[in-house]
PDB file of C-alpha atoms and ligand atoms in Angstrom:
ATOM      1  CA  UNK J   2    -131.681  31.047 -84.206  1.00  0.00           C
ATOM      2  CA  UNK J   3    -129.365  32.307 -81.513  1.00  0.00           C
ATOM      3  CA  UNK J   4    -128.237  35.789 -83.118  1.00  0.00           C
ATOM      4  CA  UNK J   5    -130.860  37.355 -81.309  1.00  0.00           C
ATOM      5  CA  UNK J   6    -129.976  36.532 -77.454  1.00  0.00           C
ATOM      6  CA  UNK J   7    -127.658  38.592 -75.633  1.00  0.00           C
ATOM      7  CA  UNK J   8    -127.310  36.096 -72.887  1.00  0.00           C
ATOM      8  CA  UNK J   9    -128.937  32.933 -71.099  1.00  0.00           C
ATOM      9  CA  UNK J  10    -130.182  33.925 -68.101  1.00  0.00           C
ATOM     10  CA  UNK J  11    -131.540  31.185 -66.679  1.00  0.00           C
ATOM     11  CA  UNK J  12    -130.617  27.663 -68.322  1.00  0.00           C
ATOM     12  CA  UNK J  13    -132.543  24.026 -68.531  1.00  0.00           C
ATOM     13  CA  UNK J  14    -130.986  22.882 -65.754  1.00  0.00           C
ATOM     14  CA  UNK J  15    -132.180  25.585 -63.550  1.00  0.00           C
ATOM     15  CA  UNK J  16    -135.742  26.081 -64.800  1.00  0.00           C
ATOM     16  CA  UNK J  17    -135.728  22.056 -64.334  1.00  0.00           C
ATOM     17  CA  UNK J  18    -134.391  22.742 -60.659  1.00  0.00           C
ATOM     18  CA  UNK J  19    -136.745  24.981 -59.999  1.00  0.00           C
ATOM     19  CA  UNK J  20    -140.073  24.430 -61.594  1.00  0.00           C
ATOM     20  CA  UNK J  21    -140.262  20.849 -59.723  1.00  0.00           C
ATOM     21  CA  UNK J  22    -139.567  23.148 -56.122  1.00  0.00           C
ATOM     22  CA  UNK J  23    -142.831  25.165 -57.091  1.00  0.00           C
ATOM     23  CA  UNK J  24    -144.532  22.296 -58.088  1.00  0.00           C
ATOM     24  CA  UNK J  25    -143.707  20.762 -54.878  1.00  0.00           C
ATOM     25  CA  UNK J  26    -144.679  23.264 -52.907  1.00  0.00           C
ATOM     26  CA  UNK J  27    -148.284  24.143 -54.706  1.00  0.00           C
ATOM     27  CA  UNK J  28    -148.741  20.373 -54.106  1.00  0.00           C
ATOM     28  CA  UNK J  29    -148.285  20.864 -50.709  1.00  0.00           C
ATOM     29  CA  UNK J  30    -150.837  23.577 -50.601  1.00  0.00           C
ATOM     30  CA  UNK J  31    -153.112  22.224 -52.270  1.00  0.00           C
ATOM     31  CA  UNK J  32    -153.958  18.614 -51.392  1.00  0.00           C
ATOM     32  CA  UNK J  33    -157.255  17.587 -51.451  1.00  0.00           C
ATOM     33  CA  UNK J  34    -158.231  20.551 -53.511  1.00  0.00           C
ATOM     34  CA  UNK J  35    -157.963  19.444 -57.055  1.00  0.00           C
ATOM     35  CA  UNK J  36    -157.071  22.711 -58.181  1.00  0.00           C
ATOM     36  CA  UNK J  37    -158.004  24.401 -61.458  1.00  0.00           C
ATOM     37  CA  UNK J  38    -154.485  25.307 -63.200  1.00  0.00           C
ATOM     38  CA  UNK J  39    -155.355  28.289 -65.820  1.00  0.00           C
ATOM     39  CA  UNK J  40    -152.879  28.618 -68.430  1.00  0.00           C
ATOM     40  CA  UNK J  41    -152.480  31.860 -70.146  1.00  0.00           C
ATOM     41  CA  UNK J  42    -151.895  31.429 -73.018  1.00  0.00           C
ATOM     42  CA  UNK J  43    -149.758  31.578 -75.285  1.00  0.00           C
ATOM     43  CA  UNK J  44    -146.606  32.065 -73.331  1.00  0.00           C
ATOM     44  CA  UNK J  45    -147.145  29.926 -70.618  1.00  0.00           C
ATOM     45  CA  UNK J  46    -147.699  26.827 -71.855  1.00  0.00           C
ATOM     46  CA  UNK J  47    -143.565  25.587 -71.490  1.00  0.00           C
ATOM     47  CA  UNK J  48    -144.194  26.617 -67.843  1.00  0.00           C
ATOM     48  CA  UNK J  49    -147.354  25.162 -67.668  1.00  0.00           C
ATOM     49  CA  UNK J  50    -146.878  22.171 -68.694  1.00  0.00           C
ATOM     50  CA  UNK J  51    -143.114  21.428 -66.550  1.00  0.00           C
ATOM     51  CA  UNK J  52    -145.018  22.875 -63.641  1.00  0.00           C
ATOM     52  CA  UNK J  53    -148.635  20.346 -64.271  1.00  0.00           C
ATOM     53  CA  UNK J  54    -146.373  17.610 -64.877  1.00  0.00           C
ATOM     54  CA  UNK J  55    -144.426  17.800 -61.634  1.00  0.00           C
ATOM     55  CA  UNK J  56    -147.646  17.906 -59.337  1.00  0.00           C
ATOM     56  CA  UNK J  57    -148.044  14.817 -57.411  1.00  0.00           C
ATOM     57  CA  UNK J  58    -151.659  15.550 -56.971  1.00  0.00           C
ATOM     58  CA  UNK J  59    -154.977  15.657 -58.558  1.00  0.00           C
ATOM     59  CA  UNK J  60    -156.108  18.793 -60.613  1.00  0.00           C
ATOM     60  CA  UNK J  61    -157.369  19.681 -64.040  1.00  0.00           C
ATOM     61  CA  UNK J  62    -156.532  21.838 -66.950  1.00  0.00           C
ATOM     62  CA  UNK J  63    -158.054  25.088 -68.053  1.00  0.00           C
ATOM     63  CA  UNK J  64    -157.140  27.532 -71.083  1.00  0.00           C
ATOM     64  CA  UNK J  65    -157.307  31.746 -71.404  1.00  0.00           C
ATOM     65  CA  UNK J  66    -155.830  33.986 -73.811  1.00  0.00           C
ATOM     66  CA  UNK J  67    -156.511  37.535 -72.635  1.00  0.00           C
ATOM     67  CA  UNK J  68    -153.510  39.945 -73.278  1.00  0.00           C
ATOM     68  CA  UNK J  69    -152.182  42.326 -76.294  1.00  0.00           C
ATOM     69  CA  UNK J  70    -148.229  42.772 -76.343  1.00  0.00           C
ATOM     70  CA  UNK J  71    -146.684  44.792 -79.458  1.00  0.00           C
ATOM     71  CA  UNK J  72    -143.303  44.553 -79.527  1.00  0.00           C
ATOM     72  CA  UNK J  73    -141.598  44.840 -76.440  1.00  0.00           C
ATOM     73  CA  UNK J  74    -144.098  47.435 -74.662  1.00  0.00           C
ATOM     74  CA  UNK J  75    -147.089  46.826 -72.705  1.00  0.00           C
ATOM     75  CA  UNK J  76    -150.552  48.473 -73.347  1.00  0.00           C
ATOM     76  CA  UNK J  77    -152.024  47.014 -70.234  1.00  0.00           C
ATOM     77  CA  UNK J  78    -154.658  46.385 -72.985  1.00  0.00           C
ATOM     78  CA  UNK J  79    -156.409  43.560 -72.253  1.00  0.00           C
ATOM     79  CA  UNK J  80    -158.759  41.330 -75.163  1.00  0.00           C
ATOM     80  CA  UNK J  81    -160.301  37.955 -73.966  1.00  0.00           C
ATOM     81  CA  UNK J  82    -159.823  36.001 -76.850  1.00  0.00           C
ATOM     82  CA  UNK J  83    -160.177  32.745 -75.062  1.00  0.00           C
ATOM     83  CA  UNK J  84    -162.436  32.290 -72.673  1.00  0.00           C
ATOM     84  CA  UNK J  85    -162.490  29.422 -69.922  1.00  0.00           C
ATOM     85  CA  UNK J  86    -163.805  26.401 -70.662  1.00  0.00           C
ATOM     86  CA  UNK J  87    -165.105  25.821 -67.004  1.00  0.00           C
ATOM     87  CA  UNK J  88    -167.481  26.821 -64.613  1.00  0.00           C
ATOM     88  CA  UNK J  89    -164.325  28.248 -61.936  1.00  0.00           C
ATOM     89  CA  UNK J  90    -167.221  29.204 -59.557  1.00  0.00           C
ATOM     90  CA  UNK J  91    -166.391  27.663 -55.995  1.00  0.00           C
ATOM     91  CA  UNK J  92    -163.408  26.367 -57.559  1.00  0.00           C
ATOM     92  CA  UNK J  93    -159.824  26.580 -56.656  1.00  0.00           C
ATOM     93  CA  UNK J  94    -157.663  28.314 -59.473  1.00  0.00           C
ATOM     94  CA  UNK J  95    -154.237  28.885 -60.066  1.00  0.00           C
ATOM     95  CA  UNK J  96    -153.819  31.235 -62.638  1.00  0.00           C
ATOM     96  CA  UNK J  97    -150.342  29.759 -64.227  1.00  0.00           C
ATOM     97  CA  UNK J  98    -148.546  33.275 -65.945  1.00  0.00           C
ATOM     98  CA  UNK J  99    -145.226  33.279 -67.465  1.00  0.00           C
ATOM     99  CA  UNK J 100    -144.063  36.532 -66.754  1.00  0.00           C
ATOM    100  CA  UNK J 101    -145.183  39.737 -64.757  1.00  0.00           C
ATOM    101  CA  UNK J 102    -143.866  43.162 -65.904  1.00  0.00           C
ATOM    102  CA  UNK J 103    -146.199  46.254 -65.017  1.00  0.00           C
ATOM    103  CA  UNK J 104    -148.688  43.434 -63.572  1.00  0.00           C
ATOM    104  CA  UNK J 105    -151.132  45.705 -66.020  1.00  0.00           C
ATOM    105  CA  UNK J 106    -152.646  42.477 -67.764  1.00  0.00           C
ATOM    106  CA  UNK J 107    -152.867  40.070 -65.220  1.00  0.00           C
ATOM    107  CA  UNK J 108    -154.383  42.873 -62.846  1.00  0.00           C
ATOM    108  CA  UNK J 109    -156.973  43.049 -65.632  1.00  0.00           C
ATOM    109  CA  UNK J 110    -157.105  38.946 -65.782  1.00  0.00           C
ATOM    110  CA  UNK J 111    -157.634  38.321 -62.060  1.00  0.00           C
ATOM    111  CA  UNK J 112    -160.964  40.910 -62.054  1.00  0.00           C
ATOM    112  CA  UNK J 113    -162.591  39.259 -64.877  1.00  0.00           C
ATOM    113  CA  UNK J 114    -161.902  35.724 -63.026  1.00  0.00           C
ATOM    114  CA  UNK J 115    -163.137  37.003 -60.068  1.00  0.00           C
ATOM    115  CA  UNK J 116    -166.324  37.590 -61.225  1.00  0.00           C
ATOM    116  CA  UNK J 117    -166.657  33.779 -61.724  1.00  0.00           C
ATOM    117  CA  UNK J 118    -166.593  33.901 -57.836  1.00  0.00           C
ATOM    118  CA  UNK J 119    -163.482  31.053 -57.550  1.00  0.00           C
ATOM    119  CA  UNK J 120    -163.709  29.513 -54.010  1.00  0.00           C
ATOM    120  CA  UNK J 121    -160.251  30.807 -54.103  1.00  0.00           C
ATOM    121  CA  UNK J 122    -157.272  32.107 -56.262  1.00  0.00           C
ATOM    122  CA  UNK J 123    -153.785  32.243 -56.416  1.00  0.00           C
ATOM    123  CA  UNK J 124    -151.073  33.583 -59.186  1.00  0.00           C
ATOM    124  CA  UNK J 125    -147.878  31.147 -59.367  1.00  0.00           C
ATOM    125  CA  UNK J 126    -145.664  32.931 -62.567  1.00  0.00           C
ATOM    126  CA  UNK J 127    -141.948  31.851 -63.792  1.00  0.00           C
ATOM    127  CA  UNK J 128    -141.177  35.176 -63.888  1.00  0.00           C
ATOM    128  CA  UNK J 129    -141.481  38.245 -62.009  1.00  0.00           C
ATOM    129  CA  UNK J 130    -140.006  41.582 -62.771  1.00  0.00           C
ATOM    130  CA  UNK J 131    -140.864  43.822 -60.017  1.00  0.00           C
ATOM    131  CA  UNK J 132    -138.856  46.768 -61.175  1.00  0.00           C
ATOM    132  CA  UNK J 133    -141.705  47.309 -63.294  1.00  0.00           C
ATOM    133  CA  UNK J 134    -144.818  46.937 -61.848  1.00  0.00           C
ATOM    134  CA  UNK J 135    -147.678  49.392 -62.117  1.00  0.00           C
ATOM    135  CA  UNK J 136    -149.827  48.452 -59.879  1.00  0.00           C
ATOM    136  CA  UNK J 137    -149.993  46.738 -55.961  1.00  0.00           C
ATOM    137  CA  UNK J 138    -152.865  44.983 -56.485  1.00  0.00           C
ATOM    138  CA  UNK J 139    -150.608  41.471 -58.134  1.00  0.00           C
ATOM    139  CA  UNK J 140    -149.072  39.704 -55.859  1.00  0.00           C
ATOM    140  CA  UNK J 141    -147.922  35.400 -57.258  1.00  0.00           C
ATOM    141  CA  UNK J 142    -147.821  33.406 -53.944  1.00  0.00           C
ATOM    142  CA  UNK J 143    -145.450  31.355 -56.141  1.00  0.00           C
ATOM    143  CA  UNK J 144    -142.563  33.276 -58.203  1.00  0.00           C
ATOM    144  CA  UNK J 145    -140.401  31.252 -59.983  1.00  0.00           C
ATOM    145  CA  UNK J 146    -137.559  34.286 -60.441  1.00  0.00           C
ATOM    146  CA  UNK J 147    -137.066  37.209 -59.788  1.00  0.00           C
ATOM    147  CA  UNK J 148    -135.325  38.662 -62.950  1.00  0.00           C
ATOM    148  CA  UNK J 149    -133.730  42.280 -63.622  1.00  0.00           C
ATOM    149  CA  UNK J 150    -135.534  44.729 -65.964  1.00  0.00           C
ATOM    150  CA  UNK J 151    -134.768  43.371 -69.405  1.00  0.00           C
ATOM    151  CA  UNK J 152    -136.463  41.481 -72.398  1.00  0.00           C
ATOM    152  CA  UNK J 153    -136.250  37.638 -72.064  1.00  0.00           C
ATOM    153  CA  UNK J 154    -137.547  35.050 -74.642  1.00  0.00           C
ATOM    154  CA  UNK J 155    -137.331  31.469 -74.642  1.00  0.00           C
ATOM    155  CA  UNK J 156    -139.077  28.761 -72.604  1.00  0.00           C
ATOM    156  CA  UNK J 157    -142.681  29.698 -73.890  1.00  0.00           C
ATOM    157  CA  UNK J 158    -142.128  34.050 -74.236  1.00  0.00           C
ATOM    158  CA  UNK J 159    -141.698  34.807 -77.628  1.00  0.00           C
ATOM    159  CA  UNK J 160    -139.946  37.876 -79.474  1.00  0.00           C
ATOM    160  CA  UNK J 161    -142.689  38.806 -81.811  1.00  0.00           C
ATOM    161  CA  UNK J 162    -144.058  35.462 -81.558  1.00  0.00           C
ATOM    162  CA  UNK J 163    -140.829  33.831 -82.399  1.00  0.00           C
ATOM    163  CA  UNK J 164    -137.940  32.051 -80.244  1.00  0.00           C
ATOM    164  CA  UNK J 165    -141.246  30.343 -77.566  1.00  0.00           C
ATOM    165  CA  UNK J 166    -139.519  26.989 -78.554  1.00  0.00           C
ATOM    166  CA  UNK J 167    -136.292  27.975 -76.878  1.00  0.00           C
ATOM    167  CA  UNK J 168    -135.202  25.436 -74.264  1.00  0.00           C
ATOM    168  CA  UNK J 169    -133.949  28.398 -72.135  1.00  0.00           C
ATOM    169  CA  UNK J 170    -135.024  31.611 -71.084  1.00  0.00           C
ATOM    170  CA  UNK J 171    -132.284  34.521 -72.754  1.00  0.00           C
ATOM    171  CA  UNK J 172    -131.859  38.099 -72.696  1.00  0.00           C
ATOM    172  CA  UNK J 173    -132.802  39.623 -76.309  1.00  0.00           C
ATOM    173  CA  UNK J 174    -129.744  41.911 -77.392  1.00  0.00           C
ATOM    174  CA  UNK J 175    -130.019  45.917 -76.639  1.00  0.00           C
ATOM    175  CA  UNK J 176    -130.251  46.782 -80.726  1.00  0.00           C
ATOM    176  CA  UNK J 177    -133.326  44.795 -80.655  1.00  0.00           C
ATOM    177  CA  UNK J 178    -134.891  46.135 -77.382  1.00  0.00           C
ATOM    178  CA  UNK J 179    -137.094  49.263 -78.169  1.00  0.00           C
TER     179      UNK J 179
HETATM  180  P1  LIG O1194    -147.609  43.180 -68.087  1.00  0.00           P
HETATM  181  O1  LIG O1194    -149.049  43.505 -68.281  1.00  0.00           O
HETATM  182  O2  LIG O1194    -147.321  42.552 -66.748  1.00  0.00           O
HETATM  183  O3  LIG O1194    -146.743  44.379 -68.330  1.00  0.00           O
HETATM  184  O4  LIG O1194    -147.176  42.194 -69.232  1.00  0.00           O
HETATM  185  C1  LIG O1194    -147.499  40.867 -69.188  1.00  0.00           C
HETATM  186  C2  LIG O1194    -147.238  40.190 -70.493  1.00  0.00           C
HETATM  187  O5  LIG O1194    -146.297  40.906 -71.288  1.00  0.00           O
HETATM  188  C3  LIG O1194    -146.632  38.838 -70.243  1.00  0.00           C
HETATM  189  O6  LIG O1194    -147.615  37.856 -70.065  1.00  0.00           O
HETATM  190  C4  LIG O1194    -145.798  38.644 -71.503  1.00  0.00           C
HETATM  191  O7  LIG O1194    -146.601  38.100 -72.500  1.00  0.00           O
HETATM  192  C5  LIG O1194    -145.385  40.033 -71.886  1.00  0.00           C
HETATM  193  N1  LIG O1194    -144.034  40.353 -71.411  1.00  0.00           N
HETATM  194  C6  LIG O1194    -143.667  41.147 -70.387  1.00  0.00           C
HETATM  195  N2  LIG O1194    -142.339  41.199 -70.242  1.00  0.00           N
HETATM  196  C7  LIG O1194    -141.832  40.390 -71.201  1.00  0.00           C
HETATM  197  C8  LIG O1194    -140.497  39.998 -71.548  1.00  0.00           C
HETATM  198  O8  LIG O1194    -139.468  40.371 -70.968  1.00  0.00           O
HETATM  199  N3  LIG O1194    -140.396  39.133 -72.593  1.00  0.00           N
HETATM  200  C9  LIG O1194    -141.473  38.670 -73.274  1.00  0.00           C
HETATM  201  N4  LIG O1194    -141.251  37.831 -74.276  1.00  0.00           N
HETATM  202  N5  LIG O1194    -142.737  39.011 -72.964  1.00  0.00           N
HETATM  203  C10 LIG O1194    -142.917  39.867 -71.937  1.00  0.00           C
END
């Protein structure tokens, strides 16, 4: 299952490590507020569910699957296949992302959930490659890591749907990266 990873960039331990400082910290933040935490799916969900898991307070679930990814480049396309299953007005969301590239989706994303007038809204993502971004508008109050331009898969991203399962987030080797 391996043959395709160049390299692991970022291991259990460290997404462990990590994910429980975030979590930590958004608890923090957001006591008393019984926050919304949107999932996009599909790649979040590893993230999403390490990250829910470590929150010492009270919130509540929500699902949304709005983005189109062929291969390894981004259309900044954006379908909403799944649609909230709340009412987010007046509520506090935290839109849960696993990685941001040109920021082209989420940018997309975070106008369509602003229209459900959210009492407020904040972006916490695993991973966040700001080489690439194509727009200033995105900006995660919570980054997990900062990562250099290349493809990763593991730990919920997939490779053409395959490898989410991965414990670990890896680089994808260069023959495979169009
Ligand atoms: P963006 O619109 O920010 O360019 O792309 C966002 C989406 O593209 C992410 O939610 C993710 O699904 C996908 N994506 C971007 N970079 C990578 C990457 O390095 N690996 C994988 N597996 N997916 C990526």
């Amino acid at each position: 299952m391996q043959e395709v990873i160049k390299k692991v960039l970022i291991n259990e331990e460290q997404l462990d490590k990590r994910i429980k400082e975030v979590a930590k910290e958004i608890s923090n933040d957001y006591k008393d507020k019984t926050p919304v935490m949107l999932c996009l799916l599909k790649g979040s969900v590893s993230y999403f569910t390490r990250l829910c898991e470590n929150m010492d307070i009270k919130l509540v679930y929500d699902f949304m699957k709005a983005s189109s990814y062929h291969g390894t480049e981004s259309t900044g396309e954006v379908k909403v296949t799944v649609s909230p299953s709340m009412d987010l007005k007046d509520k506090h969301v935290i839109v849960v992302e696993d990685i941001i590239d040109t920021g082209l989706t989420l940018s997309n994303v975070m106008k369509i959930l602003q229209s459900y007038e959210p009492a407020s809204i904040e972006i916490t993502t695993l991973l966040d490659k700001p080489a690439r971004r194509l727009t200033d508008g995105i900006n995660p109050k919570y980054v997990g890591f900062v990562i250099p331009d290349e493809f990763v898969l593991g730990f919920g991203l997939d490779w053409d749907e395959e490898y989410r399962n991965l414990p670990y987030v890896g680089v994808l080797k260069d023959e495979y990266y169009k």
